Amino acid sequence: MKVIIVGGVAGGATAAARLRRLDESAEIIIFERSGFVSYANCGLPYYIGGEIKNKEELTLQTPESFWERFKINVKTYHEVVKIKPNEKIVIVTDIKTGKTFEESYDKLILSPGAKPIKPNFSAIDSDKVFTLRTVEDTLKIRSFADETTPETAVIIGGGFIGLEMAENLKNRGIDVTIIQKSNQLLGTVDCDIASFIHSKLRNEGINILFGINVTDIQNEGDKVKILADCLEPIIADMAIVAIGVTPESTLAKEANLTLGVKGAIVVNDTMQTSNKDIYAVGDAVEINHYVTNEKSVISLAGPANKQGRIAADNICGINSHYTGSQASSIIKIFDMTIASTGINESQAKNLNINYEKVVLSPLSHAGYYPGATVMTLKVIYEKEALKILGAQCVGYEGVDKRIDVIATAIFAGLTADKLKDLDLAYAPPYSSAKDPVNMAGFIIDNIEKGIVKQFHVDDIPSLINRNDITLLDTRTTYEYARGHIEGFVNIPLDNLREKISEIDNSKPVYVMCQSGLRSYLATRILAQNGFETYNFSGGYRLYKSIYEDTLVAKNTFPCGIEK
């Protein structure tokens, strides 16, 4: 059997190695148009910033190591330019020599990945304007930064690459501005969680401009000029265009393979395309979203690796199936970590799902053990069915653990209330006896059993100045004095029983505290004294982050877009 693989990196390289482990006699050839067949794509920004010192550390396998260990023939700087499915032939161009030749196959695996979206800006091909996708891109940016010592950089786009580049350029001492077309960074999370990201970046000295459509990038001497709607031109030493990627499906289209969402290659759950002898994996393929069962394109390394393995299995006669992706992801921004899995609240709304959410701000580990930090955890679930739809978490320690636990719960089909029953490892340096994931489950269980009712940040504007309700802040007098929401009266939790007669029991009481715990305790006291009560989800800490972010953002929406 002869298998040709188009493209390496995660999906293609994984498929090749799995093929060899399953079939020692197969002839396996990888054609890779770049100079690197298997590299740490997600580590590229950290080489630019200097956190990864040597470029060799980015390379996971070389053509030589593939041959030595697996007897797989890797041809870098070779681009497959055409597929002839009926003849089971690919046409390949040797980029260095320009020569073209044909290569036959029994099975073909397409792993072409995705390509950066490059708008038709005047200076898009300038040596001062960059995209980041390959090792060559990385070396180009690093070389520019080393040789010219830029002082200013503009990043267009606030997704994973944009944020990682912002951190790493800032770590080089460069003054960084992020321009974002929408009203928030990192679209995998909701606006409330994103507010913590915005605050962190601003505190690190990064300027963020929201609601701005960049119309052109032009050369301006030895600098670049960024033009945008409702914004004075910005002059910078360099620009990074990071507005997203699109599936690289040109070969598949020309071979008349079926394409789907965003032009991605349609595959079944064995990773087989519309041609029975051609498989496709990675960022170029359309898959099912595990939570929504909708057709999606999810450009992440984890899914690509799994898909490569599954394609290889089926080529070798092993019945393997890809169940879809939950889009679990994580990112480091300076010393802050943000992670998510499943869908967010915005997606749930767009899908018209009848959902509920809980937001809590627990400590990363036992409070009495030194070094505990606060995280914010948001869990979204479907009402009645209690299906976990997704989760988001932001903090400084233990964020990855909590998201991975919930991702596992989603995959296992646990209902949201069952999070309370998970038996998770505990020791004071690592967690609390009631882990944050358990706490989310407790809250959900209380809601579903009618023990507690909630209100959220979005509800506050409609509650202020109402005469038919009581707004109660149960934090300490000192906390209240440092900042509170207008209209909320202060009765500290520990004084509530003594002062309960001061509260009108004919009116519903909306209660808040710093994180949601003390206010929950207050609702239990009040409810058992005949009050109708609502607990504020997320606490004043969440409100303060969103409120302050909104105040700052008002000055960065020159086109009139509001948060």
Coordinates of N, CA and C in Angstrom, one line a residue, residues 45-46 157-166 186-188 242 299-300 327-332 338 340:
P45 N 4.7 32.2 18.7 CA 4.8 33.5 19.3 C 5.8 33.6 20.4
Y46 N 6.0 32.5 21.1 CA 7.0 32.5 22.3 C 8.4 32.5 21.8
G157 N -6.6 42.5 15.1 CA -7.2 41.2 15.5 C -6.9 40.8 16.9
G158 N -7.9 40.4 17.6 CA -7.7 40.1 19.0 C -8.1 38.6 19.4
G159 N -7.7 37.7 18.5 CA -7.9 36.3 18.8 C -6.7 35.7 19.4
F160 N -6.5 34.4 19.3 CA -5.4 33.7 20.0 C -4.1 34.3 19.5
I161 N -3.8 34.3 18.2 CA -2.6 34.8 17.7 C -2.3 36.3 18.0
G162 N -3.4 37.1 17.9 CA -3.2 38.5 18.2 C -2.8 38.7 19.6
L163 N -3.5 38.0 20.6 CA -3.2 38.2 22.0 C -1.8 37.7 22.4
E164 N -1.4 36.5 21.8 CA -0.1 36.0 22.1 C 1.0 36.8 21.5
M165 N 0.7 37.4 20.4 CA 1.7 38.3 19.8 C 1.8 39.6 20.6
A166 N 0.7 40.1 21.1 CA 0.7 41.3 21.9 C 1.6 41.1 23.1
L186 N -10.9 38.0 22.1 CA -11.1 36.5 22.3 C -12.5 36.1 22.3
G187 N -13.0 35.9 21.1 CA -14.4 35.5 20.9 C -14.9 34.2 21.4
T188 N -13.9 33.4 21.9 CA -14.3 32.1 22.5 C -15.0 32.3 23.8
A242 N -3.8 39.6 12.1 CA -4.3 38.4 12.8 C -5.8 38.4 12.9
S299 N -10.1 25.2 14.3 CA -8.7 25.1 14.0 C -7.9 25.0 15.3
L300 N -7.7 23.8 15.8 CA -7.0 23.6 17.0 C -6.1 22.3 16.8
A327 N -14.2 22.2 21.0 CA -13.4 23.5 20.9 C -12.8 23.9 22.2
S328 N -12.3 22.9 23.0 CA -11.6 23.2 24.2 C -10.3 24.0 23.9
S329 N -10.1 25.1 24.6 CA -8.9 25.9 24.3 C -8.5 26.6 25.6
I330 N -7.2 27.1 25.5 CA -6.6 27.8 26.6 C -5.5 28.7 26.1
I331 N -5.4 29.8 26.8 CA -4.3 30.8 26.4 C -3.8 31.5 27.6
K332 N -2.5 31.7 27.6 CA -1.8 32.5 28.6 C -1.6 33.9 28.1
I338 N -6.7 32.0 30.5 CA -8.1 32.0 30.1 C -8.4 30.7 29.3
S340 N -11.6 27.8 27.9 CA -13.0 27.5 27.6 C -13.2 26.2 27.0

